[in-house]
mmCIF file of C-alpha atoms in Angstrom:
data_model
loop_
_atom_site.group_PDB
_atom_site.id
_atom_site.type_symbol
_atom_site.label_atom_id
_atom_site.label_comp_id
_atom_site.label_asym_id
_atom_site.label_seq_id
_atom_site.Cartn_x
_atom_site.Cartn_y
_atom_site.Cartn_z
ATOM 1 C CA UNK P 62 -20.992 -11.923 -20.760
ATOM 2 C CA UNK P 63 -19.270 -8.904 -22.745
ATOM 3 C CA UNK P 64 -19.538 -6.411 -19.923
ATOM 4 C CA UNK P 65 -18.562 -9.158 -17.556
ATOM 5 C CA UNK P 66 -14.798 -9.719 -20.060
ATOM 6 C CA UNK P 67 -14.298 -5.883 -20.497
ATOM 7 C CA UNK P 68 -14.371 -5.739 -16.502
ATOM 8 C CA UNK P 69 -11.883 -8.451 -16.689
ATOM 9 C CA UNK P 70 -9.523 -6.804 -19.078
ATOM 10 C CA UNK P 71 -9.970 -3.550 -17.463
ATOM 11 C CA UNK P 72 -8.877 -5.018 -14.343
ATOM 12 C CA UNK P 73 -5.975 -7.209 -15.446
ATOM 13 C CA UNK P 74 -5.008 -3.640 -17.055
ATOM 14 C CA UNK P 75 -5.288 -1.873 -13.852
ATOM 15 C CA UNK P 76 -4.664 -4.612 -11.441
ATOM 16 C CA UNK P 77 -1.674 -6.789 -12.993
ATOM 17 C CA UNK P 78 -2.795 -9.799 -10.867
ATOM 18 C CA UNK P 79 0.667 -11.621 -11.205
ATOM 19 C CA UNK P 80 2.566 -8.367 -9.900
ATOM 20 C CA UNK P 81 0.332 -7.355 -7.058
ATOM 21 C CA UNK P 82 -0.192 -11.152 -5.560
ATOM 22 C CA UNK P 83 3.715 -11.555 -5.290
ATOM 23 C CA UNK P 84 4.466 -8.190 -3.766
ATOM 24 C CA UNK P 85 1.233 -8.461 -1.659
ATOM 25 C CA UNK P 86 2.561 -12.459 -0.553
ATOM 26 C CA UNK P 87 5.791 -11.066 0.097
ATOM 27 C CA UNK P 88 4.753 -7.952 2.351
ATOM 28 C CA UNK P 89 2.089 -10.716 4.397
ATOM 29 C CA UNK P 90 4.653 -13.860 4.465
ATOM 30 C CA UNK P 91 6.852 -11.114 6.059
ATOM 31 C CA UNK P 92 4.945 -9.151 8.448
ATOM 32 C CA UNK P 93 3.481 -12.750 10.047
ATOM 33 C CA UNK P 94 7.184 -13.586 9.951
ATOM 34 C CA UNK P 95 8.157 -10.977 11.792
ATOM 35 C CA UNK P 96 5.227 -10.827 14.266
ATOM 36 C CA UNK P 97 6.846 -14.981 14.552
ATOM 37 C CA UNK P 98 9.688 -13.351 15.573
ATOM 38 C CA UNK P 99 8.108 -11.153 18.221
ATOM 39 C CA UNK P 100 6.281 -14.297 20.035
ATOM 40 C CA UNK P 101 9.872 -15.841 20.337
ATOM 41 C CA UNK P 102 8.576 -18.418 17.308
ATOM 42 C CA UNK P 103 11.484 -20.399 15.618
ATOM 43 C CA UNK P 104 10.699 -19.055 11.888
ATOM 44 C CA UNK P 105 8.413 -18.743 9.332
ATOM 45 C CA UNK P 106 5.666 -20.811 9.061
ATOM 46 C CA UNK P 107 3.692 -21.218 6.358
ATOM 47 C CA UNK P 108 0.279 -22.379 5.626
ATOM 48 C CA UNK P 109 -2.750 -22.105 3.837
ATOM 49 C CA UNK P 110 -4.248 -19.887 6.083
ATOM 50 C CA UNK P 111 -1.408 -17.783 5.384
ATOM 51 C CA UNK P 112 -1.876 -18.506 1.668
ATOM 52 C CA UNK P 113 -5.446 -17.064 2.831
ATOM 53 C CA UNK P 114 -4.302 -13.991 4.296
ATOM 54 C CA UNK P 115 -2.667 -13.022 1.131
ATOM 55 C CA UNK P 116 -5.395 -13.711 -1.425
ATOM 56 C CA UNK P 117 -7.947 -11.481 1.272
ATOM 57 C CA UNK P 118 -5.427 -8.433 1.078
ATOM 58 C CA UNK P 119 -4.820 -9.255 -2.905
ATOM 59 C CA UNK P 120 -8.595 -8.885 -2.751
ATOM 60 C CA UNK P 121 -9.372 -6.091 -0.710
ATOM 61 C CA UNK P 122 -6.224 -4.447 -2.748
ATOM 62 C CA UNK P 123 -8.363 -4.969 -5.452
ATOM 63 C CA UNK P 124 -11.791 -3.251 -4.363
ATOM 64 C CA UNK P 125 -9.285 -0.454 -3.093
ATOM 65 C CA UNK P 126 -7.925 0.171 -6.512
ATOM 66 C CA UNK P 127 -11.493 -0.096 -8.020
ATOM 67 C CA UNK P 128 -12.533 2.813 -5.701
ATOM 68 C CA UNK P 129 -9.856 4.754 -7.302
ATOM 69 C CA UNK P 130 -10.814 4.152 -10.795
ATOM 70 C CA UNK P 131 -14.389 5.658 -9.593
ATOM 71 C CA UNK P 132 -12.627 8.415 -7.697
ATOM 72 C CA UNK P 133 -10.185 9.352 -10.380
ATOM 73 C CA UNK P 134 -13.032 9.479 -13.278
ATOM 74 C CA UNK P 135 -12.992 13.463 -13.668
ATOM 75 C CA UNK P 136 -9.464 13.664 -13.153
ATOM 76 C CA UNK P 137 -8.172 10.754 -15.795
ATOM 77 C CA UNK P 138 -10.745 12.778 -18.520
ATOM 78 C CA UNK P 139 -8.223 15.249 -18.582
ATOM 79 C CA UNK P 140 -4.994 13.420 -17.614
ATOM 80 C CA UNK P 141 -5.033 9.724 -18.008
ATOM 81 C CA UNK P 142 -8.093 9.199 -21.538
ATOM 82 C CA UNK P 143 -6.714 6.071 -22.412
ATOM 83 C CA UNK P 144 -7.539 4.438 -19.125
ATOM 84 C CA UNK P 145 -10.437 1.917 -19.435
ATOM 85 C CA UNK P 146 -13.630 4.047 -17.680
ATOM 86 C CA UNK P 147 -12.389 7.248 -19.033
ATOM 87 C CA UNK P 148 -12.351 5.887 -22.379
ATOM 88 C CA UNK P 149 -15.673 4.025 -22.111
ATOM 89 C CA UNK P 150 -14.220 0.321 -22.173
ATOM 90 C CA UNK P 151 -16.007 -0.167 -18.642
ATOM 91 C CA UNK P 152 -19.028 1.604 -17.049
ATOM 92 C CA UNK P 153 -19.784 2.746 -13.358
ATOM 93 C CA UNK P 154 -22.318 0.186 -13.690
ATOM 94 C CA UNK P 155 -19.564 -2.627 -14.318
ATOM 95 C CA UNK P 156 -17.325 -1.714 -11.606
ATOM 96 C CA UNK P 157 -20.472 -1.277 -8.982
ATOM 97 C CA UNK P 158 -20.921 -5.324 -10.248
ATOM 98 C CA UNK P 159 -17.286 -5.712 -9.498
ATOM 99 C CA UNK P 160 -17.367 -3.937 -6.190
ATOM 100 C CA UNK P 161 -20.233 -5.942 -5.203
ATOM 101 C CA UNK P 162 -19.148 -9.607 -5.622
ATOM 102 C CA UNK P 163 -15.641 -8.570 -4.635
ATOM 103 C CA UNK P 164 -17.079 -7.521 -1.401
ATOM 104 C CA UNK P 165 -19.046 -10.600 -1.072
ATOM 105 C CA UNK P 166 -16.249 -13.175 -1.849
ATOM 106 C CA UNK P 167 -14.002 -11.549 0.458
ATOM 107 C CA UNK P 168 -16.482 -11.405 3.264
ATOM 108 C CA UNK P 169 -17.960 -14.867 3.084
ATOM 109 C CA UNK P 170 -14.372 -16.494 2.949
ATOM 110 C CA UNK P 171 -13.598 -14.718 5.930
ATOM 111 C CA UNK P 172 -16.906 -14.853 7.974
ATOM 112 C CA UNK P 173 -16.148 -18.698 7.392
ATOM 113 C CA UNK P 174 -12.719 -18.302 9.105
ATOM 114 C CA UNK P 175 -13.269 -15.260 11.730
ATOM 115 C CA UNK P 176 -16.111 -12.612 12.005
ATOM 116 C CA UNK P 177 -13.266 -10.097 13.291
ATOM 117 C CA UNK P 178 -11.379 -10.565 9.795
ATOM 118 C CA UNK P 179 -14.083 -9.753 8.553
ATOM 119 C CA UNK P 180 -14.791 -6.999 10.196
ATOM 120 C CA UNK P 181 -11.420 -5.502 9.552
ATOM 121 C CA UNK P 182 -11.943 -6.179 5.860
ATOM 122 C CA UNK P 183 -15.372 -4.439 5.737
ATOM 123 C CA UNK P 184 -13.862 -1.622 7.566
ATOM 124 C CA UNK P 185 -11.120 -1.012 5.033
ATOM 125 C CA UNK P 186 -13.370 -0.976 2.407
ATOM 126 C CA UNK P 187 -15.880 1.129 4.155
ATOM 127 C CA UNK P 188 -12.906 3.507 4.750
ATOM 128 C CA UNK P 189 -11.832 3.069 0.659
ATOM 129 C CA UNK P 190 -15.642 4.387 -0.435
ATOM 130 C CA UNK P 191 -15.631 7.369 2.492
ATOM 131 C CA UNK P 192 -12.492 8.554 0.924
ATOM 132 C CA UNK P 193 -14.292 8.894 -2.293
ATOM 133 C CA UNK P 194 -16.763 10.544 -0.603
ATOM 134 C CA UNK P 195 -14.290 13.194 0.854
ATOM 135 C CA UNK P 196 -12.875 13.711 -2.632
ATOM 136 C CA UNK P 197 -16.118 14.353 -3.868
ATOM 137 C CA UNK P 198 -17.379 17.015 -1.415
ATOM 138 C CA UNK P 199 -14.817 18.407 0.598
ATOM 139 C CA UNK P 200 -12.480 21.242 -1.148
ATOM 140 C CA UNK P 201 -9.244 20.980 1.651
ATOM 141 C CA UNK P 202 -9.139 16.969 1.470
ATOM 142 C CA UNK P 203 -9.121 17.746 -2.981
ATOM 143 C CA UNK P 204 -6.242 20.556 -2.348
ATOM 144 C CA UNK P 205 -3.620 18.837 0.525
ATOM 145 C CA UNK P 206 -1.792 15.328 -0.835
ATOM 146 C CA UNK P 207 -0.699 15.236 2.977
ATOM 147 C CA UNK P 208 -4.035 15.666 4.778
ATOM 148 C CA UNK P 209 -5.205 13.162 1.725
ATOM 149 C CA UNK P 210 -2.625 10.245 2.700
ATOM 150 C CA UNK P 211 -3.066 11.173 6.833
ATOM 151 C CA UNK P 212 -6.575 9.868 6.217
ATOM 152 C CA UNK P 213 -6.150 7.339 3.549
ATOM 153 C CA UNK P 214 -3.075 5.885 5.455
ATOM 154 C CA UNK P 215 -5.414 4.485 7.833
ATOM 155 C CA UNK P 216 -6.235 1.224 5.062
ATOM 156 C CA UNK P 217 -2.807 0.308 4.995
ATOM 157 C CA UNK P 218 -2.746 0.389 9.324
ATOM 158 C CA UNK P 219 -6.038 -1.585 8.563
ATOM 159 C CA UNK P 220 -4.443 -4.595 6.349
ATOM 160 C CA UNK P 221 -1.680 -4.691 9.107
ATOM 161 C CA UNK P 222 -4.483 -5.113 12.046
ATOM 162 C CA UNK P 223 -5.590 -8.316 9.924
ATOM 163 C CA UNK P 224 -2.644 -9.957 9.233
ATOM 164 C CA UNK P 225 -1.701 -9.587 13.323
ATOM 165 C CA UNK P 226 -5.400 -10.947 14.288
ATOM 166 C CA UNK P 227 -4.789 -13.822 11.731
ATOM 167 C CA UNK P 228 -1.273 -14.192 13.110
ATOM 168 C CA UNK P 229 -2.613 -14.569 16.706
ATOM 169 C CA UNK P 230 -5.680 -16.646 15.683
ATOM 170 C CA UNK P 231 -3.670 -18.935 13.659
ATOM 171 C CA UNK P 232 -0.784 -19.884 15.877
ATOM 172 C CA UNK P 233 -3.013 -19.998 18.979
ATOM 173 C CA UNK P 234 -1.341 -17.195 21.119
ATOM 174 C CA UNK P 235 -2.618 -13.867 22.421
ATOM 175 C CA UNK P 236 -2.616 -10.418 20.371
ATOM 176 C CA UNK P 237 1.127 -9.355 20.956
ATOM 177 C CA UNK P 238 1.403 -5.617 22.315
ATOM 178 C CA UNK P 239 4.505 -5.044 20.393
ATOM 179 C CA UNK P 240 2.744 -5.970 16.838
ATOM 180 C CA UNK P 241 1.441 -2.628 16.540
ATOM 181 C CA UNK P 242 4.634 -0.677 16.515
ATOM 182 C CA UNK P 243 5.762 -3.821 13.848
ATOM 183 C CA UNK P 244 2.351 -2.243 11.849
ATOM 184 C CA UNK P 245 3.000 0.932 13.144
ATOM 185 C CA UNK P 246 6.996 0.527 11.014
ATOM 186 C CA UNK P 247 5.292 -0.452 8.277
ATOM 187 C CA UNK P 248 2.838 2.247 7.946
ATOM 188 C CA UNK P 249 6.090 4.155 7.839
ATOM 189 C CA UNK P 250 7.495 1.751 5.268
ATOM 190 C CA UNK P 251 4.478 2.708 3.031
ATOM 191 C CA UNK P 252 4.427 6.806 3.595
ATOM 192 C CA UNK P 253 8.013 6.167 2.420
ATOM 193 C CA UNK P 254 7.204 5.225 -0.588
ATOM 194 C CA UNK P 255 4.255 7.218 -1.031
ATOM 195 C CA UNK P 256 6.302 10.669 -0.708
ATOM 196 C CA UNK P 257 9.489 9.771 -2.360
ATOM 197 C CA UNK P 258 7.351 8.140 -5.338
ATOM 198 C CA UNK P 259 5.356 11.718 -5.817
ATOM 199 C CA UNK P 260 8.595 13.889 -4.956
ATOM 200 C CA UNK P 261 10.124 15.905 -7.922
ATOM 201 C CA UNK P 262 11.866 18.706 -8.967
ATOM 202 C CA UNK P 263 10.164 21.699 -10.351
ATOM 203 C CA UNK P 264 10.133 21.469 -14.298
ATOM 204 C CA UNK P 265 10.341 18.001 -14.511
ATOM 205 C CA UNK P 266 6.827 16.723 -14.131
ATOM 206 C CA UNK P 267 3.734 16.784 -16.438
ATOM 207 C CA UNK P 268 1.127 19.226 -16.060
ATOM 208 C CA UNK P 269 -1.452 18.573 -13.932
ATOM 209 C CA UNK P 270 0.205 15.773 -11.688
ATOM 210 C CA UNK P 271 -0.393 16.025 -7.945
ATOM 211 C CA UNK P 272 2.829 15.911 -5.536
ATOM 212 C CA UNK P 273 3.721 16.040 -2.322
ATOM 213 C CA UNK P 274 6.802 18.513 -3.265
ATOM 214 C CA UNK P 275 4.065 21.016 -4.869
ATOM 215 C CA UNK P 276 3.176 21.646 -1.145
ATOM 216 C CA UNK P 277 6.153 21.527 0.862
ATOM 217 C CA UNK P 278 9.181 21.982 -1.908
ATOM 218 C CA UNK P 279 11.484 19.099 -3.382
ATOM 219 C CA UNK P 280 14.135 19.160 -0.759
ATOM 220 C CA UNK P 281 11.607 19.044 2.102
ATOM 221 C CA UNK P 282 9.430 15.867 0.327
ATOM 222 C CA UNK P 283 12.572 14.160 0.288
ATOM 223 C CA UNK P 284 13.429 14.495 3.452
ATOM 224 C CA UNK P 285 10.094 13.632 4.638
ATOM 225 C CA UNK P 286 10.482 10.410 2.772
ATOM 226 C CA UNK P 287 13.583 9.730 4.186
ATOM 227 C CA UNK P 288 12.734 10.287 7.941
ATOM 228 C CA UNK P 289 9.863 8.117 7.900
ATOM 229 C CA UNK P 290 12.161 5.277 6.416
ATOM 230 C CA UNK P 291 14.561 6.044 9.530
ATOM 231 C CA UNK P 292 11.925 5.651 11.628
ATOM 232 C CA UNK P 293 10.705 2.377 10.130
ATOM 233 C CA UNK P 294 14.476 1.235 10.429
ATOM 234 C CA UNK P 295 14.299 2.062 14.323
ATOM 235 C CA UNK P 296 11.228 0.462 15.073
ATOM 236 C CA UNK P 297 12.515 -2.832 13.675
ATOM 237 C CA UNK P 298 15.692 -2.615 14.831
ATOM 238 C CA UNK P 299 14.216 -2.256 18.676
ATOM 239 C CA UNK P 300 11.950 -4.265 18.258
ATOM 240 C CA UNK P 301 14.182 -7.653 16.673
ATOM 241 C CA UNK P 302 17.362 -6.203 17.751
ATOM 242 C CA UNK P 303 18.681 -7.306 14.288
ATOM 243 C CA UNK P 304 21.136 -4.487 12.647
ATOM 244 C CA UNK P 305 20.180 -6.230 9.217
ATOM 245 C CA UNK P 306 17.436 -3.621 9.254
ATOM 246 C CA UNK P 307 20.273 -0.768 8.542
ATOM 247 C CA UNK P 308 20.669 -2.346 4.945
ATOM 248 C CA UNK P 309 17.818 -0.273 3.774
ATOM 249 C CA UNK P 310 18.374 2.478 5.808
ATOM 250 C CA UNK P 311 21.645 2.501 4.148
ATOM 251 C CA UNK P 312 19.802 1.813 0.568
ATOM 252 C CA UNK P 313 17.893 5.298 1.315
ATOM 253 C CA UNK P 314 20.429 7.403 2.139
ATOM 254 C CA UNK P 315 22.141 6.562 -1.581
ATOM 255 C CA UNK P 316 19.084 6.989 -2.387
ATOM 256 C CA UNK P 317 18.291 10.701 -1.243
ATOM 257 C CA UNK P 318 21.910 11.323 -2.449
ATOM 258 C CA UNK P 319 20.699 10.420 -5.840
ATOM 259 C CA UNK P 320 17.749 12.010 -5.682
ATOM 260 C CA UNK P 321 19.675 15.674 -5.136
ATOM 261 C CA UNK P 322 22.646 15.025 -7.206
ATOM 262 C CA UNK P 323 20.427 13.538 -10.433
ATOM 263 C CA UNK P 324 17.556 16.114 -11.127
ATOM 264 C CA UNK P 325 15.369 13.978 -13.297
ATOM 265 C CA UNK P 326 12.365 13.315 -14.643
ATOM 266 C CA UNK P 327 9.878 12.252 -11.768
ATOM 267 C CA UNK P 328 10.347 8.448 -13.115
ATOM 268 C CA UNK P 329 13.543 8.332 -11.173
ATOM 269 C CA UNK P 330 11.318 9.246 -7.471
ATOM 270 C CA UNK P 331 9.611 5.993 -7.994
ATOM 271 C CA UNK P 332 12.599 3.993 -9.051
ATOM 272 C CA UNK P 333 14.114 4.936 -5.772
ATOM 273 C CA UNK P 334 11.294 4.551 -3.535
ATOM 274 C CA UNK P 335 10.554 0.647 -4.827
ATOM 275 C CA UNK P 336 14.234 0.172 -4.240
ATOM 276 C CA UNK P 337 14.419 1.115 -0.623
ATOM 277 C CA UNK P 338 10.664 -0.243 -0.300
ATOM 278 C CA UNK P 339 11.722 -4.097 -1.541
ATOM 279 C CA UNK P 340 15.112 -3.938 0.128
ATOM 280 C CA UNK P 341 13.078 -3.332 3.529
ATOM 281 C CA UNK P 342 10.558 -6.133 2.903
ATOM 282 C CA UNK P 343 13.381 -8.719 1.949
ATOM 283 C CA UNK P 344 15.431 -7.922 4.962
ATOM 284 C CA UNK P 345 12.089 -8.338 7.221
ATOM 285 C CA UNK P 346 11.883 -11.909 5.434
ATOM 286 C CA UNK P 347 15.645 -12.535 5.983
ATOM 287 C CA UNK P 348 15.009 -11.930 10.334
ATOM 288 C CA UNK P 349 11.676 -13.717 10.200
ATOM 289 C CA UNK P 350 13.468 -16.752 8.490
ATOM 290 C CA UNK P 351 16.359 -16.794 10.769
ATOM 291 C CA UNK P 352 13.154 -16.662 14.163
ATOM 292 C CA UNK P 353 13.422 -15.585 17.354
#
C-alpha cells in the first residue's frame, strides 16, 4: 500500500491531474468541434462519450509522461535530483505497476467502446516505449532535438487520429477527408510550442539543458516556431474559412517581436509559446461553437 501512495504522489507531482485534464478537455472539446464544423454540424456537441475521449487522452497522456520519467532517469541524476525516481521516492518497479494497469484501464474502456480506439491507443503507447528504446541505443536520435520530435511527433498525430475516429463513430457519419489536415494544423500547433518553448538565447540557459536553438541558432528556432504557427493559421483558415484564426497568428508575431527585443532567461520562450498555444485552442472553440 506504501509503494502504491508514493506512485500516487509521484504522479500528482509529475502529472498535475487538475491542469492536464482541463487543457487536455479543452484541446479534445475543440478538435471534435471543429471536425463538427467540417461535416457542416450546427455546433458543439457534447457528451459523455466525449467526456470519454478526454479521460482516454488524459490517460494515455499519462503513460506518455511515465515513459519519460523512465527515459529521463540518467539524465535527471545529473540535472533534475529532486525529481521523484531520481531521488528514490519511486522505483522502476513502481512505475512498470503503473504502466501496466494504466495500459489495461485504458484498453478495456475502449475495447468496450471500439477495437480501432483501441488500437490507436495501443499504438501510441507502443510508439511512447520505442522512443525510449531509441534513446537508449541509438547515438543520432540522443544528439538531434529535431530528428527526436520528427519521430516523437508522430503520438501527438496519433491522439488526433482518435479523437477523428471517435468523432465519426459517435455522430454516425463517415471519416471526413479534410480531418487530417484539421490534425495535420494541430500537429503544427504542437511543434509550435515545442520549439519556441526550448528556444533561447545563448547565455541564458542552465547547463546541460537540451534546445532546439543549440542546433540551428536562436534566430532560426524562432522562426521555425513561428512558421509552423503560420501554417497552422492557414490550414484552419482554409479549411473553416473563419479569419478568427488570424488572432493567434497575430498573438505570435508580438510574440517573436518579444522574443528578439527581450533577451531573457529561457522562462520567457515558454511564456510565449503557451500564450500563442491557448489563444489558438480558444479561437478553435470560438468557430466550433458558432458550427458550420
Amino acid at each position: 500500500m506504501e509503494r502504491a501512495r508514493a506512485t500516487l504522489r509521484f504522479s500528482v507531482q509529475r502529472y498535475p491531474p487538475l491542469f492536464y485534464l482541463l487543457v487536455i478537455t479543452l484541446w479534445c472539446v475543440s478538435l471534435d468541434g471543429i471536425f463538427g464544423v467540417l461535416d457542416g454540424a450546427p455546433g458543439l456537441r457534447f457528451s459523455p462519450d466525449l467526456l470519454h475521449v478526454a479521460l482516454s487522452i488524459f490517460g494515455v497522456g499519462y503513460f506518455m509522461r511515465i515513459v519519460d520519467e523512465l527515459r529521463d532517469y540518467e539524465y535527471d541524476l545529473v540535472h533534475n535530483p529532486n525529481r521523484g525516481l531520481a531521488k528514490g521516492d519511486v522505483t522502476f518497479g513502481d512505475l512498470y505497476v503503473a504502466l501496466g494497469l494504466n495500459a489495461a484501464v485504458l484498453l478495456g474502456t475502449n475495447l468496450a467502446v471500439s477495437w480501432v480506439r483501441a488500437a490507436i491507443l495501443a499504438g501510441i503507447m507502443v510508439h511512447a516505449l520505442v522512443l525510449w528504446v531509441l534513446e537508449k541505443h541509438w547515438v543520432a536520435y540522443q544528439r538531434s532535438m529535431f530528428l527526436m520530435i520528427g519521430i516523437a511527433i508522430q503520438l501527438h498525430v496519433g491522439h488526433g487520429l482518435y479523437v477523428w475516429v471517435a468523432h465519426a463513430e459517435r455522430t454516425g457519419r463517415p471519416l471526413n477527408p479534410q480531418g487530417l489536415l484539421a490534425i495535420l494544423a494541430m500537429v503544427f500547433l504542437y511543434l509550435h510550442w515545442e520549439v519556441m518553448r526550448k528556444a533561447a538565447w545563448p547565455g541564458t540557459t542552465k547547463l546541460g539543458e537540451k534546445l532546439y536553438s543549440d542546433e540551428v541558432g536562436s534566430t532560426a528556432s524562432a522562426v521555425i516556431a513561428f512558421t509552423v504557427m503560420a501554417g497552422a493559421v492557414g490550414l484552419f483558415l482554409w479549411l473553416t474559412k473563419s479569419w478568427l484564426f488570424l488572432l493567434p497568428l497575430g498573438m505570435a508575431v508580438i510574440n517573436l517581436t518579444l522574443f528578439f527585443k527581450n533577451r531573457r532567461p529561457r522562462a520567457l520562450s515558454g511564456k510565449l509559446a503557451a500564450r500563442s498555444y491557448f489563444a489558438f485552442l480558444f479561437v478553435m472553440l470560438a468557430r466550433a461553437t458558432l458550427g458550420a
